[in-house]
N, CA, C, O and CB atoms as a CASP TS submission, in Angstrom:
PFRMAT TS
TARGET T0000
AUTHOR 0000-0000-0000
METHOD Language model
MODEL 1
PARENT N/A
ATOM      1  N   MET     1       0.842  -1.180   0.000  1.00  0.00           N
ATOM      2  CA  MET     1       0.000   0.000   0.000  1.00  0.00           C
ATOM      3  C   MET     1       0.890   1.247   0.000  1.00  0.00           C
ATOM      4  O   MET     1       1.843   1.342   0.774  1.00  0.00           O
ATOM      5  CB  MET     1      -0.960  -0.004   1.224  1.00  0.00           C
ATOM      6  N   ARG     2       0.570   2.182  -0.863  1.00  0.00           N
ATOM      7  CA  ARG     2       1.307   3.444  -0.957  1.00  0.00           C
ATOM      8  C   ARG     2       0.726   4.471   0.012  1.00  0.00           C
ATOM      9  O   ARG     2      -0.463   4.442   0.330  1.00  0.00           O
ATOM     10  CB  ARG     2       1.271   3.989  -2.402  1.00  0.00           C
ATOM     11  N   CYS     3       1.579   5.370   0.472  1.00  0.00           N
ATOM     12  CA  CYS     3       1.189   6.432   1.399  1.00  0.00           C
ATOM     13  C   CYS     3       0.204   7.381   0.723  1.00  0.00           C
ATOM     14  O   CYS     3       0.405   7.779  -0.424  1.00  0.00           O
ATOM     15  CB  CYS     3       2.433   7.208   1.897  1.00  0.00           C
ATOM     16  N   LEU     4      -0.854   7.740   1.431  1.00  0.00           N
ATOM     17  CA  LEU     4      -1.844   8.658   0.897  1.00  0.00           C
ATOM     18  C   LEU     4      -1.361  10.109   0.942  1.00  0.00           C
ATOM     19  O   LEU     4      -1.917  10.968   0.259  1.00  0.00           O
ATOM     20  CB  LEU     4      -3.143   8.520   1.664  1.00  0.00           C
ATOM     21  N   THR     5      -0.332  10.382   1.743  1.00  0.00           N
ATOM     22  CA  THR     5       0.166  11.746   1.887  1.00  0.00           C
ATOM     23  C   THR     5       1.251  12.058   0.863  1.00  0.00           C
ATOM     24  O   THR     5       1.096  12.982   0.065  1.00  0.00           O
ATOM     25  CB  THR     5       0.703  11.963   3.294  1.00  0.00           C
ATOM     26  N   CYS     6       2.346  11.302   0.874  1.00  0.00           N
ATOM     27  CA  CYS     6       3.470  11.607  -0.022  1.00  0.00           C
ATOM     28  C   CYS     6       3.387  10.855  -1.353  1.00  0.00           C
ATOM     29  O   CYS     6       4.076  11.208  -2.311  1.00  0.00           O
ATOM     30  CB  CYS     6       4.783  11.272   0.666  1.00  0.00           C
ATOM     31  N   LYS     7       2.556   9.833  -1.412  1.00  0.00           N
ATOM     32  CA  LYS     7       2.338   9.027  -2.629  1.00  0.00           C
ATOM     33  C   LYS     7       3.546   8.191  -3.058  1.00  0.00           C
ATOM     34  O   LYS     7       3.480   7.484  -4.064  1.00  0.00           O
ATOM     35  CB  LYS     7       1.951   9.932  -3.761  1.00  0.00           C
ATOM     36  N   ASN     8       4.648   8.264  -2.307  1.00  0.00           N
ATOM     37  CA  ASN     8       5.855   7.531  -2.689  1.00  0.00           C
ATOM     38  C   ASN     8       6.182   6.373  -1.761  1.00  0.00           C
ATOM     39  O   ASN     8       6.544   5.292  -2.225  1.00  0.00           O
ATOM     40  CB  ASN     8       7.019   8.467  -2.732  1.00  0.00           C
ATOM     41  N   GLY     9       6.059   6.584  -0.467  1.00  0.00           N
ATOM     42  CA  GLY     9       6.470   5.580   0.502  1.00  0.00           C
ATOM     43  C   GLY     9       5.473   4.451   0.647  1.00  0.00           C
ATOM     44  O   GLY     9       4.298   4.591   0.307  1.00  0.00           O
ATOM     45  N   SER    10       5.953   3.343   1.151  1.00  0.00           N
ATOM     46  CA  SER    10       5.059   2.229   1.435  1.00  0.00           C
ATOM     47  C   SER    10       4.681   2.262   2.909  1.00  0.00           C
ATOM     48  O   SER    10       5.452   2.723   3.752  1.00  0.00           O
ATOM     49  CB  SER    10       5.718   0.873   1.061  1.00  0.00           C
ATOM     50  N   MET    11       3.493   1.770   3.204  1.00  0.00           N
ATOM     51  CA  MET    11       2.965   1.776   4.561  1.00  0.00           C
ATOM     52  C   MET    11       3.330   0.456   5.243  1.00  0.00           C
ATOM     53  O   MET    11       3.009  -0.624   4.746  1.00  0.00           O
ATOM     54  CB  MET    11       1.421   1.995   4.558  1.00  0.00           C
ATOM     55  N   ASP    12       4.003   0.562   6.383  1.00  0.00           N
ATOM     56  CA  ASP    12       4.420  -0.617   7.129  1.00  0.00           C
ATOM     57  C   ASP    12       3.693  -0.656   8.472  1.00  0.00           C
ATOM     58  O   ASP    12       3.351   0.386   9.032  1.00  0.00           O
ATOM     59  CB  ASP    12       5.957  -0.624   7.336  1.00  0.00           C
ATOM     60  N   ASP    13       3.459  -1.868   8.982  1.00  0.00           N
ATOM     61  CA  ASP    13       2.877  -2.016  10.313  1.00  0.00           C
ATOM     62  C   ASP    13       3.855  -1.460  11.339  1.00  0.00           C
ATOM     63  O   ASP    13       5.060  -1.698  11.250  1.00  0.00           O
ATOM     64  CB  ASP    13       2.538  -3.506  10.619  1.00  0.00           C
ATOM     65  N   ALA    14       3.336  -0.721  12.308  1.00  0.00           N
ATOM     66  CA  ALA    14       4.175  -0.106  13.341  1.00  0.00           C
ATOM     67  C   ALA    14       3.326   0.155  14.574  1.00  0.00           C
ATOM     68  O   ALA    14       2.129  -0.130  14.584  1.00  0.00           O
ATOM     69  CB  ALA    14       4.826   1.216  12.829  1.00  0.00           C
ATOM     70  N   VAL    15       3.938   0.689  15.597  1.00  0.00           N
ATOM     71  CA  VAL    15       3.231   1.199  16.765  1.00  0.00           C
ATOM     72  C   VAL    15       3.684   2.640  16.982  1.00  0.00           C
ATOM     73  O   VAL    15       4.793   3.019  16.607  1.00  0.00           O
ATOM     74  CB  VAL    15       3.500   0.312  18.039  1.00  0.00           C
ATOM     75  N   THR    16       2.809   3.431  17.591  1.00  0.00           N
ATOM     76  CA  THR    16       3.112   4.840  17.823  1.00  0.00           C
ATOM     77  C   THR    16       2.534   5.278  19.161  1.00  0.00           C
ATOM     78  O   THR    16       1.870   4.505  19.852  1.00  0.00           O
ATOM     79  CB  THR    16       2.558   5.718  16.681  1.00  0.00           C
ATOM     80  N   THR    17       2.793   6.506  19.504  1.00  0.00           N
ATOM     81  CA  THR    17       2.229   7.103  20.709  1.00  0.00           C
ATOM     82  C   THR    17       1.167   8.097  20.270  1.00  0.00           C
ATOM     83  O   THR    17       1.421   8.955  19.424  1.00  0.00           O
ATOM     84  CB  THR    17       3.333   7.795  21.587  1.00  0.00           C
ATOM     85  N   TYR    18      -0.028   7.979  20.848  1.00  0.00           N
ATOM     86  CA  TYR    18      -1.161   8.821  20.497  1.00  0.00           C
ATOM     87  C   TYR    18      -1.364   9.858  21.588  1.00  0.00           C
ATOM     88  O   TYR    18      -1.460   9.509  22.765  1.00  0.00           O
ATOM     89  CB  TYR    18      -2.443   7.976  20.292  1.00  0.00           C
ATOM     90  N   PHE    19      -1.430  11.131  21.211  1.00  0.00           N
ATOM     91  CA  PHE    19      -1.633  12.228  22.155  1.00  0.00           C
ATOM     92  C   PHE    19      -3.029  12.808  21.946  1.00  0.00           C
ATOM     93  O   PHE    19      -3.478  12.969  20.811  1.00  0.00           O
ATOM     94  CB  PHE    19      -0.541  13.329  21.980  1.00  0.00           C
ATOM     95  N   ALA    20      -3.711  13.121  23.046  1.00  0.00           N
ATOM     96  CA  ALA    20      -5.020  13.760  22.959  1.00  0.00           C
ATOM     97  C   ALA    20      -5.161  14.778  24.078  1.00  0.00           C
ATOM     98  O   ALA    20      -4.667  14.575  25.188  1.00  0.00           O
ATOM     99  CB  ALA    20      -6.157  12.710  23.029  1.00  0.00           C
ATOM    100  N   GLN    21      -5.835  15.868  23.774  1.00  0.00           N
ATOM    101  CA  GLN    21      -6.150  16.868  24.791  1.00  0.00           C
ATOM    102  C   GLN    21      -7.652  16.848  24.988  1.00  0.00           C
ATOM    103  O   GLN    21      -8.417  17.138  24.069  1.00  0.00           O
ATOM    104  CB  GLN    21      -5.645  18.300  24.383  1.00  0.00           C
ATOM    105  N   LEU    22      -8.067  16.503  26.200  1.00  0.00           N
ATOM    106  CA  LEU    22      -9.474  16.516  26.547  1.00  0.00           C
ATOM    107  C   LEU    22      -9.772  17.807  27.309  1.00  0.00           C
ATOM    108  O   LEU    22      -8.880  18.631  27.510  1.00  0.00           O
ATOM    109  CB  LEU    22      -9.857  15.261  27.388  1.00  0.00           C
ATOM    110  N   ASN    23     -11.019  17.981  27.732  1.00  0.00           N
ATOM    111  CA  ASN    23     -11.394  19.199  28.443  1.00  0.00           C
ATOM    112  C   ASN    23     -10.584  19.430  29.712  1.00  0.00           C
ATOM    113  O   ASN    23     -10.192  20.559  30.007  1.00  0.00           O
ATOM    114  CB  ASN    23     -12.850  19.152  28.788  1.00  0.00           C
ATOM    115  N   ASN    24     -10.333  18.363  30.459  1.00  0.00           N
ATOM    116  CA  ASN    24      -9.689  18.529  31.763  1.00  0.00           C
ATOM    117  C   ASN    24      -8.330  17.858  31.880  1.00  0.00           C
ATOM    118  O   ASN    24      -7.753  17.840  32.967  1.00  0.00           O
ATOM    119  CB  ASN    24     -10.579  17.999  32.824  1.00  0.00           C
ATOM    120  N   CYS    25      -7.804  17.305  30.793  1.00  0.00           N
ATOM    121  CA  CYS    25      -6.538  16.597  30.919  1.00  0.00           C
ATOM    122  C   CYS    25      -5.890  16.335  29.562  1.00  0.00           C
ATOM    123  O   CYS    25      -6.494  16.545  28.510  1.00  0.00           O
ATOM    124  CB  CYS    25      -6.749  15.287  31.651  1.00  0.00           C
ATOM    125  N   TYR    26      -4.653  15.874  29.617  1.00  0.00           N
ATOM    126  CA  TYR    26      -3.915  15.398  28.455  1.00  0.00           C
ATOM    127  C   TYR    26      -3.769  13.899  28.596  1.00  0.00           C
ATOM    128  O   TYR    26      -3.530  13.397  29.694  1.00  0.00           O
ATOM    129  CB  TYR    26      -2.521  16.097  28.323  1.00  0.00           C
ATOM    130  N   VAL    27      -3.910  13.179  27.495  1.00  0.00           N
ATOM    131  CA  VAL    27      -3.808  11.726  27.508  1.00  0.00           C
ATOM    132  C   VAL    27      -2.725  11.302  26.521  1.00  0.00           C
ATOM    133  O   VAL    27      -2.666  11.787  25.391  1.00  0.00           O
ATOM    134  CB  VAL    27      -5.174  11.063  27.157  1.00  0.00           C
ATOM    135  N   ILE    28      -1.880  10.398  26.968  1.00  0.00           N
ATOM    136  CA  ILE    28      -0.850   9.799  26.125  1.00  0.00           C
ATOM    137  C   ILE    28      -1.087   8.299  26.130  1.00  0.00           C
ATOM    138  O   ILE    28      -1.049   7.665  27.184  1.00  0.00           O
ATOM    139  CB  ILE    28       0.601  10.156  26.628  1.00  0.00           C
ATOM    140  N   ILE    29      -1.328   7.735  24.966  1.00  0.00           N
ATOM    141  CA  ILE    29      -1.542   6.288  24.849  1.00  0.00           C
ATOM    142  C   ILE    29      -0.361   5.728  24.062  1.00  0.00           C
ATOM    143  O   ILE    29      -0.142   6.087  22.905  1.00  0.00           O
ATOM    144  CB  ILE    29      -2.928   5.947  24.142  1.00  0.00           C
ATOM    145  N   GLU    30       0.381   4.860  24.697  1.00  0.00           N
ATOM    146  CA  GLU    30       1.578   4.294  24.071  1.00  0.00           C
ATOM    147  C   GLU    30       1.265   2.988  23.362  1.00  0.00           C
ATOM    148  O   GLU    30       0.274   2.326  23.668  1.00  0.00           O
ATOM    149  CB  GLU    30       2.669   4.071  25.112  1.00  0.00           C
ATOM    150  N   ASN    31       2.117   2.623  22.415  1.00  0.00           N
ATOM    151  CA  ASN    31       2.046   1.342  21.693  1.00  0.00           C
ATOM    152  C   ASN    31       0.746   1.150  20.923  1.00  0.00           C
ATOM    153  O   ASN    31       0.178   0.058  20.921  1.00  0.00           O
ATOM    154  CB  ASN    31       2.214   0.203  22.663  1.00  0.00           C
ATOM    155  N   VAL    32       0.277   2.202  20.274  1.00  0.00           N
ATOM    156  CA  VAL    32      -0.948   2.119  19.474  1.00  0.00           C
ATOM    157  C   VAL    32      -0.586   1.577  18.084  1.00  0.00           C
ATOM    158  O   VAL    32       0.297   2.123  17.422  1.00  0.00           O
ATOM    159  CB  VAL    32      -1.653   3.527  19.366  1.00  0.00           C
ATOM    160  N   PRO    33      -1.256   0.517  17.640  1.00  0.00           N
ATOM    161  CA  PRO    33      -0.956  -0.033  16.314  1.00  0.00           C
ATOM    162  C   PRO    33      -1.363   0.941  15.210  1.00  0.00           C
ATOM    163  O   PRO    33      -2.407   1.588  15.288  1.00  0.00           O
ATOM    164  CB  PRO    33      -1.671  -1.378  16.119  1.00  0.00           C
ATOM    165  N   CYS    34      -0.527   1.031  14.188  1.00  0.00           N
ATOM    166  CA  CYS    34      -0.805   1.928  13.066  1.00  0.00           C
ATOM    167  C   CYS    34      -0.089   1.412  11.830  1.00  0.00           C
ATOM    168  O   CYS    34       0.642   0.423  11.883  1.00  0.00           O
ATOM    169  CB  CYS    34      -0.367   3.384  13.386  1.00  0.00           C
ATOM    170  N   ARG    35      -0.311   2.098  10.721  1.00  0.00           N
ATOM    171  CA  ARG    35       0.473   1.900   9.500  1.00  0.00           C
ATOM    172  C   ARG    35       1.273   3.182   9.345  1.00  0.00           C
ATOM    173  O   ARG    35       0.709   4.274   9.408  1.00  0.00           O
ATOM    174  CB  ARG    35      -0.444   1.593   8.213  1.00  0.00           C
ATOM    175  N   LYS    36       2.592   3.062   9.142  1.00  0.00           N
ATOM    176  CA  LYS    36       3.467   4.232   9.080  1.00  0.00           C
ATOM    177  C   LYS    36       4.225   4.228   7.763  1.00  0.00           C
ATOM    178  O   LYS    36       4.753   3.203   7.332  1.00  0.00           O
ATOM    179  CB  LYS    36       4.452   4.255  10.276  1.00  0.00           C
ATOM    180  N   CYS    37       4.269   5.400   7.132  1.00  0.00           N
ATOM    181  CA  CYS    37       4.976   5.546   5.861  1.00  0.00           C
ATOM    182  C   CYS    37       6.478   5.524   6.105  1.00  0.00           C
ATOM    183  O   CYS    37       6.986   6.264   6.948  1.00  0.00           O
ATOM    184  CB  CYS    37       4.560   6.855   5.145  1.00  0.00           C
ATOM    185  N   GLU    38       7.178   4.688   5.380  1.00  0.00           N
ATOM    186  CA  GLU    38       8.629   4.598   5.549  1.00  0.00           C
ATOM    187  C   GLU    38       9.335   5.792   4.921  1.00  0.00           C
ATOM    188  O   GLU    38      10.508   6.035   5.202  1.00  0.00           O
ATOM    189  CB  GLU    38       9.156   3.300   4.938  1.00  0.00           C
ATOM    190  N   GLN    39       8.633   6.539   4.075  1.00  0.00           N
ATOM    191  CA  GLN    39       9.218   7.704   3.410  1.00  0.00           C
ATOM    192  C   GLN    39       9.018   8.990   4.222  1.00  0.00           C
ATOM    193  O   GLN    39       9.995   9.651   4.575  1.00  0.00           O
ATOM    194  CB  GLN    39       8.608   7.870   2.019  1.00  0.00           C
ATOM    195  N   CYS    40       7.769   9.348   4.520  1.00  0.00           N
ATOM    196  CA  CYS    40       7.482  10.638   5.164  1.00  0.00           C
ATOM    197  C   CYS    40       7.128  10.523   6.642  1.00  0.00           C
ATOM    198  O   CYS    40       7.088  11.533   7.344  1.00  0.00           O
ATOM    199  CB  CYS    40       6.358  11.318   4.446  1.00  0.00           C
ATOM    200  N   GLY    41       6.868   9.304   7.125  1.00  0.00           N
ATOM    201  CA  GLY    41       6.561   9.114   8.541  1.00  0.00           C
ATOM    202  C   GLY    41       5.104   9.312   8.911  1.00  0.00           C
ATOM    203  O   GLY    41       4.750   9.194  10.084  1.00  0.00           O
ATOM    204  N   GLU    42       4.249   9.612   7.941  1.00  0.00           N
ATOM    205  CA  GLU    42       2.821   9.801   8.216  1.00  0.00           C
ATOM    206  C   GLU    42       2.233   8.512   8.792  1.00  0.00           C
ATOM    207  O   GLU    42       2.568   7.414   8.346  1.00  0.00           O
ATOM    208  CB  GLU    42       2.057  10.221   6.923  1.00  0.00           C
ATOM    209  N   GLU    43       1.361   8.656   9.779  1.00  0.00           N
ATOM    210  CA  GLU    43       0.755   7.504  10.445  1.00  0.00           C
ATOM    211  C   GLU    43      -0.740   7.458  10.158  1.00  0.00           C
ATOM    212  O   GLU    43      -1.415   8.488  10.143  1.00  0.00           O
ATOM    213  CB  GLU    43       1.010   7.556  11.966  1.00  0.00           C
ATOM    214  N   PHE    44      -1.246   6.253   9.932  1.00  0.00           N
ATOM    215  CA  PHE    44      -2.659   6.038   9.689  1.00  0.00           C
ATOM    216  C   PHE    44      -3.156   4.961  10.635  1.00  0.00           C
ATOM    217  O   PHE    44      -2.472   3.966  10.877  1.00  0.00           O
ATOM    218  CB  PHE    44      -2.922   5.649   8.215  1.00  0.00           C
ATOM    219  N   PHE    45      -4.371   5.171  11.176  1.00  0.00           N
ATOM    220  CA  PHE    45      -4.975   4.228  12.111  1.00  0.00           C
ATOM    221  C   PHE    45      -6.170   3.555  11.446  1.00  0.00           C
ATOM    222  O   PHE    45      -6.902   4.180  10.680  1.00  0.00           O
ATOM    223  CB  PHE    45      -5.405   4.942  13.420  1.00  0.00           C
ATOM    224  N   SER    46      -6.356   2.281  11.748  1.00  0.00           N
ATOM    225  CA  SER    46      -7.531   1.579  11.233  1.00  0.00           C
ATOM    226  C   SER    46      -8.767   2.073  11.978  1.00  0.00           C
ATOM    227  O   SER    46      -8.664   2.667  13.051  1.00  0.00           O
ATOM    228  CB  SER    46      -7.375   0.031  11.382  1.00  0.00           C
ATOM    229  N   ALA    47      -9.934   1.820  11.396  1.00  0.00           N
ATOM    230  CA  ALA    47     -11.189   2.244  12.020  1.00  0.00           C
ATOM    231  C   ALA    47     -11.369   1.582  13.377  1.00  0.00           C
ATOM    232  O   ALA    47     -11.850   2.221  14.313  1.00  0.00           O
ATOM    233  CB  ALA    47     -12.380   1.917  11.112  1.00  0.00           C
ATOM    234  N   SER    48     -10.992   0.312  13.502  1.00  0.00           N
ATOM    235  CA  SER    48     -11.167  -0.383  14.780  1.00  0.00           C
ATOM    236  C   SER    48     -10.265   0.203  15.866  1.00  0.00           C
ATOM    237  O   SER    48     -10.672   0.296  17.024  1.00  0.00           O
ATOM    238  CB  SER    48     -10.879  -1.877  14.613  1.00  0.00           C
ATOM    239  N   VAL    49      -9.046   0.596  15.501  1.00  0.00           N
ATOM    240  CA  VAL    49      -8.140   1.226  16.475  1.00  0.00           C
ATOM    241  C   VAL    49      -8.701   2.582  16.893  1.00  0.00           C
ATOM    242  O   VAL    49      -8.673   2.919  18.076  1.00  0.00           O
ATOM    243  CB  VAL    49      -6.707   1.389  15.881  1.00  0.00           C
ATOM    244  N   LEU    50      -9.207   3.362  15.945  1.00  0.00           N
ATOM    245  CA  LEU    50      -9.775   4.666  16.283  1.00  0.00           C
ATOM    246  C   LEU    50     -11.016   4.534  17.165  1.00  0.00           C
ATOM    247  O   LEU    50     -11.227   5.352  18.060  1.00  0.00           O
ATOM    248  CB  LEU    50     -10.124   5.430  15.010  1.00  0.00           C
ATOM    249  N   GLU    51     -11.832   3.516  16.922  1.00  0.00           N
ATOM    250  CA  GLU    51     -12.993   3.278  17.781  1.00  0.00           C
ATOM    251  C   GLU    51     -12.552   2.949  19.200  1.00  0.00           C
ATOM    252  O   GLU    51     -13.134   3.436  20.169  1.00  0.00           O
ATOM    253  CB  GLU    51     -13.860   2.139  17.218  1.00  0.00           C
ATOM    254  N   ARG    52     -11.524   2.125  19.316  1.00  0.00           N
ATOM    255  CA  ARG    52     -11.014   1.747  20.638  1.00  0.00           C
ATOM    256  C   ARG    52     -10.423   2.957  21.348  1.00  0.00           C
ATOM    257  O   ARG    52     -10.629   3.129  22.549  1.00  0.00           O
ATOM    258  CB  ARG    52      -9.956   0.633  20.516  1.00  0.00           C
ATOM    259  N   ILE    53      -9.691   3.797  20.623  1.00  0.00           N
ATOM    260  CA  ILE    53      -9.139   5.019  21.215  1.00  0.00           C
ATOM    261  C   ILE    53     -10.272   5.919  21.713  1.00  0.00           C
ATOM    262  O   ILE    53     -10.183   6.481  22.804  1.00  0.00           O
ATOM    263  CB  ILE    53      -8.257   5.777  20.186  1.00  0.00           C
ATOM    264  N   ASP    54     -11.330   6.056  20.924  1.00  0.00           N
ATOM    265  CA  ASP    54     -12.481   6.853  21.358  1.00  0.00           C
ATOM    266  C   ASP    54     -13.082   6.313  22.649  1.00  0.00           C
ATOM    267  O   ASP    54     -13.430   7.083  23.544  1.00  0.00           O
ATOM    268  CB  ASP    54     -13.547   6.885  20.265  1.00  0.00           C
ATOM    269  N   ASP    55     -13.205   4.983  22.749  1.00  0.00           N
ATOM    270  CA  ASP    55     -13.720   4.360  23.975  1.00  0.00           C
ATOM    271  C   ASP    55     -12.816   4.668  25.163  1.00  0.00           C
ATOM    272  O   ASP    55     -13.290   5.014  26.245  1.00  0.00           O
ATOM    273  CB  ASP    55     -13.851   2.837  23.794  1.00  0.00           C
ATOM    274  N   ILE    56     -11.513   4.539  24.950  1.00  0.00           N
ATOM    275  CA  ILE    56     -10.543   4.810  26.014  1.00  0.00           C
ATOM    276  C   ILE    56     -10.654   6.264  26.466  1.00  0.00           C
ATOM    277  O   ILE    56     -10.703   6.537  27.665  1.00  0.00           O
ATOM    278  CB  ILE    56      -9.102   4.501  25.535  1.00  0.00           C
ATOM    279  N   LEU    57     -10.693   7.190  25.522  1.00  0.00           N
ATOM    280  CA  LEU    57     -10.754   8.613  25.854  1.00  0.00           C
ATOM    281  C   LEU    57     -12.049   8.969  26.579  1.00  0.00           C
ATOM    282  O   LEU    57     -12.054   9.790  27.496  1.00  0.00           O
ATOM    283  CB  LEU    57     -10.620   9.454  24.588  1.00  0.00           C
ATOM    284  N   GLU    58     -13.135   8.349  26.162  1.00  0.00           N
ATOM    285  CA  GLU    58     -14.424   8.600  26.811  1.00  0.00           C
ATOM    286  C   GLU    58     -14.383   8.184  28.283  1.00  0.00           C
ATOM    287  O   GLU    58     -14.881   8.900  29.152  1.00  0.00           O
ATOM    288  CB  GLU    58     -15.552   7.846  26.077  1.00  0.00           C
ATOM    289  N   ARG    59     -13.789   7.026  28.553  1.00  0.00           N
ATOM    290  CA  ARG    59     -13.659   6.562  29.944  1.00  0.00           C
ATOM    291  C   ARG    59     -12.731   7.458  30.744  1.00  0.00           C
ATOM    292  O   ARG    59     -13.033   7.816  31.883  1.00  0.00           O
ATOM    293  CB  ARG    59     -13.143   5.122  29.983  1.00  0.00           C
ATOM    294  N   LEU    60     -11.596   7.824  30.147  1.00  0.00           N
ATOM    295  CA  LEU    60     -10.591   8.599  30.873  1.00  0.00           C
ATOM    296  C   LEU    60     -11.046  10.023  31.172  1.00  0.00           C
ATOM    297  O   LEU    60     -10.660  10.601  32.188  1.00  0.00           O
ATOM    298  CB  LEU    60      -9.307   8.637  30.086  1.00  0.00           C
ATOM    299  N   GLU    61     -11.856  10.582  30.296  1.00  0.00           N
ATOM    300  CA  GLU    61     -12.304  11.955  30.503  1.00  0.00           C
ATOM    301  C   GLU    61     -13.071  12.082  31.823  1.00  0.00           C
ATOM    302  O   GLU    61     -13.083  13.147  32.440  1.00  0.00           O
ATOM    303  CB  GLU    61     -13.184  12.415  29.326  1.00  0.00           C
ATOM    304  N   LYS    62     -13.706  11.000  32.246  1.00  0.00           N
ATOM    305  CA  LYS    62     -14.492  11.013  33.482  1.00  0.00           C
ATOM    306  C   LYS    62     -13.617  10.866  34.723  1.00  0.00           C
ATOM    307  O   LYS    62     -14.009  11.312  35.801  1.00  0.00           O
ATOM    308  CB  LYS    62     -15.527   9.901  33.454  1.00  0.00           C
ATOM    309  N   ILE    63     -12.418  10.240  34.592  1.00  0.00           N
ATOM    310  CA  ILE    63     -11.623   9.940  35.788  1.00  0.00           C
ATOM    311  C   ILE    63     -10.255  10.603  35.845  1.00  0.00           C
ATOM    312  O   ILE    63      -9.655  10.690  36.917  1.00  0.00           O
ATOM    313  CB  ILE    63     -11.439   8.484  35.890  1.00  0.00           C
ATOM    314  N   ALA    64      -9.750  11.074  34.702  1.00  0.00           N
ATOM    315  CA  ALA    64      -8.377  11.593  34.668  1.00  0.00           C
ATOM    316  C   ALA    64      -8.289  12.985  35.279  1.00  0.00           C
ATOM    317  O   ALA    64      -9.253  13.750  35.265  1.00  0.00           O
ATOM    318  CB  ALA    64      -7.855  11.625  33.231  1.00  0.00           C
ATOM    319  N   SER    65      -7.125  13.292  35.810  1.00  0.00           N
ATOM    320  CA  SER    65      -6.898  14.618  36.371  1.00  0.00           C
ATOM    321  C   SER    65      -6.224  15.510  35.335  1.00  0.00           C
ATOM    322  O   SER    65      -6.926  16.125  34.532  1.00  0.00           O
ATOM    323  CB  SER    65      -6.041  14.533  37.652  1.00  0.00           C
ATOM    324  N   LYS    66      -4.911  15.608  35.314  1.00  0.00           N
ATOM    325  CA  LYS    66      -4.216  16.481  34.368  1.00  0.00           C
ATOM    326  C   LYS    66      -3.540  15.724  33.231  1.00  0.00           C
ATOM    327  O   LYS    66      -3.744  16.044  32.060  1.00  0.00           O
ATOM    328  CB  LYS    66      -3.191  17.299  35.096  1.00  0.00           C
ATOM    329  N   ILE    67      -2.733  14.717  33.577  1.00  0.00           N
ATOM    330  CA  ILE    67      -2.024  13.943  32.564  1.00  0.00           C
ATOM    331  C   ILE    67      -2.226  12.464  32.864  1.00  0.00           C
ATOM    332  O   ILE    67      -2.081  12.028  34.006  1.00  0.00           O
ATOM    333  CB  ILE    67      -0.504  14.307  32.529  1.00  0.00           C
ATOM    334  N   PHE    68      -2.556  11.710  31.848  1.00  0.00           N
ATOM    335  CA  PHE    68      -2.770  10.282  32.016  1.00  0.00           C
ATOM    336  C   PHE    68      -2.005   9.564  30.909  1.00  0.00           C
ATOM    337  O   PHE    68      -2.188   9.863  29.729  1.00  0.00           O
ATOM    338  CB  PHE    68      -4.295   9.923  31.983  1.00  0.00           C
ATOM    339  N   ILE    69      -1.145   8.616  31.290  1.00  0.00           N
ATOM    340  CA  ILE    69      -0.360   7.842  30.326  1.00  0.00           C
ATOM    341  C   ILE    69      -0.737   6.376  30.478  1.00  0.00           C
ATOM    342  O   ILE    69      -0.720   5.834  31.583  1.00  0.00           O
ATOM    343  CB  ILE    69       1.182   8.054  30.537  1.00  0.00           C
ATOM    344  N   MET    70      -1.074   5.743  29.372  1.00  0.00           N
ATOM    345  CA  MET    70      -1.438   4.323  29.443  1.00  0.00           C
ATOM    346  C   MET    70      -0.927   3.594  28.209  1.00  0.00           C
ATOM    347  O   MET    70      -0.564   4.212  27.208  1.00  0.00           O
ATOM    348  CB  MET    70      -2.972   4.151  29.573  1.00  0.00           C
ATOM    349  N   ASP    71      -0.906   2.284  28.298  1.00  0.00           N
ATOM    350  CA  ASP    71      -0.467   1.427  27.222  1.00  0.00           C
ATOM    351  C   ASP    71      -1.709   0.906  26.481  1.00  0.00           C
ATOM    352  O   ASP    71      -2.643   0.410  27.113  1.00  0.00           O
ATOM    353  CB  ASP    71       0.412   0.254  27.765  1.00  0.00           C
ATOM    354  N   TYR    72      -1.721   1.014  25.172  1.00  0.00           N
ATOM    355  CA  TYR    72      -2.848   0.584  24.355  1.00  0.00           C
ATOM    356  C   TYR    72      -3.168  -0.887  24.590  1.00  0.00           C
ATOM    357  O   TYR    72      -4.333  -1.263  24.713  1.00  0.00           O
ATOM    358  CB  TYR    72      -2.555   0.827  22.878  1.00  0.00           C
ATOM    359  N   LYS    73      -2.132  -1.712  24.651  1.00  0.00           N
ATOM    360  CA  LYS    73      -2.319  -3.156  24.810  1.00  0.00           C
ATOM    361  C   LYS    73      -3.029  -3.491  26.117  1.00  0.00           C
ATOM    362  O   LYS    73      -3.802  -4.448  26.171  1.00  0.00           O
ATOM    363  CB  LYS    73      -0.972  -3.872  24.755  1.00  0.00           C
ATOM    364  N   THR    74      -2.783  -2.733  27.148  1.00  0.00           N
ATOM    365  CA  THR    74      -3.430  -2.971  28.442  1.00  0.00           C
ATOM    366  C   THR    74      -4.902  -2.551  28.398  1.00  0.00           C
ATOM    367  O   THR    74      -5.754  -3.214  28.990  1.00  0.00           O
ATOM    368  CB  THR    74      -2.691  -2.208  29.564  1.00  0.00           C
ATOM    369  N   ALA    75      -5.200  -1.464  27.708  1.00  0.00           N
ATOM    370  CA  ALA    75      -6.557  -0.932  27.667  1.00  0.00           C
ATOM    371  C   ALA    75      -7.424  -1.585  26.608  1.00  0.00           C
ATOM    372  O   ALA    75      -8.648  -1.597  26.738  1.00  0.00           O
ATOM    373  CB  ALA    75      -6.516   0.538  27.431  1.00  0.00           C
ATOM    374  N   ALA    76      -6.821  -2.121  25.576  1.00  0.00           N
ATOM    375  CA  ALA    76      -7.596  -2.659  24.448  1.00  0.00           C
ATOM    376  C   ALA    76      -8.057  -4.057  24.643  1.00  0.00           C
ATOM    377  O   ALA    76      -8.715  -4.617  23.766  1.00  0.00           O
ATOM    378  CB  ALA    76      -6.807  -2.601  23.217  1.00  0.00           C
TER
END
């Protein structure tokens, strides 16, 4: 699969760190599965990963204080 951004690089399976800012806190989710362009570094998430991230963020918004760091594999 070719990169949708640079059109040159190929997309490889990888993991990344996902950052989100919610109303009352910042969330860092480590080891999130993605496809990453070997040329430009652009990252793409599957629909199922994005749905899971949304679920995680929805739960954390209710309990997190300022900064919350978690591992995707533990939460998923």
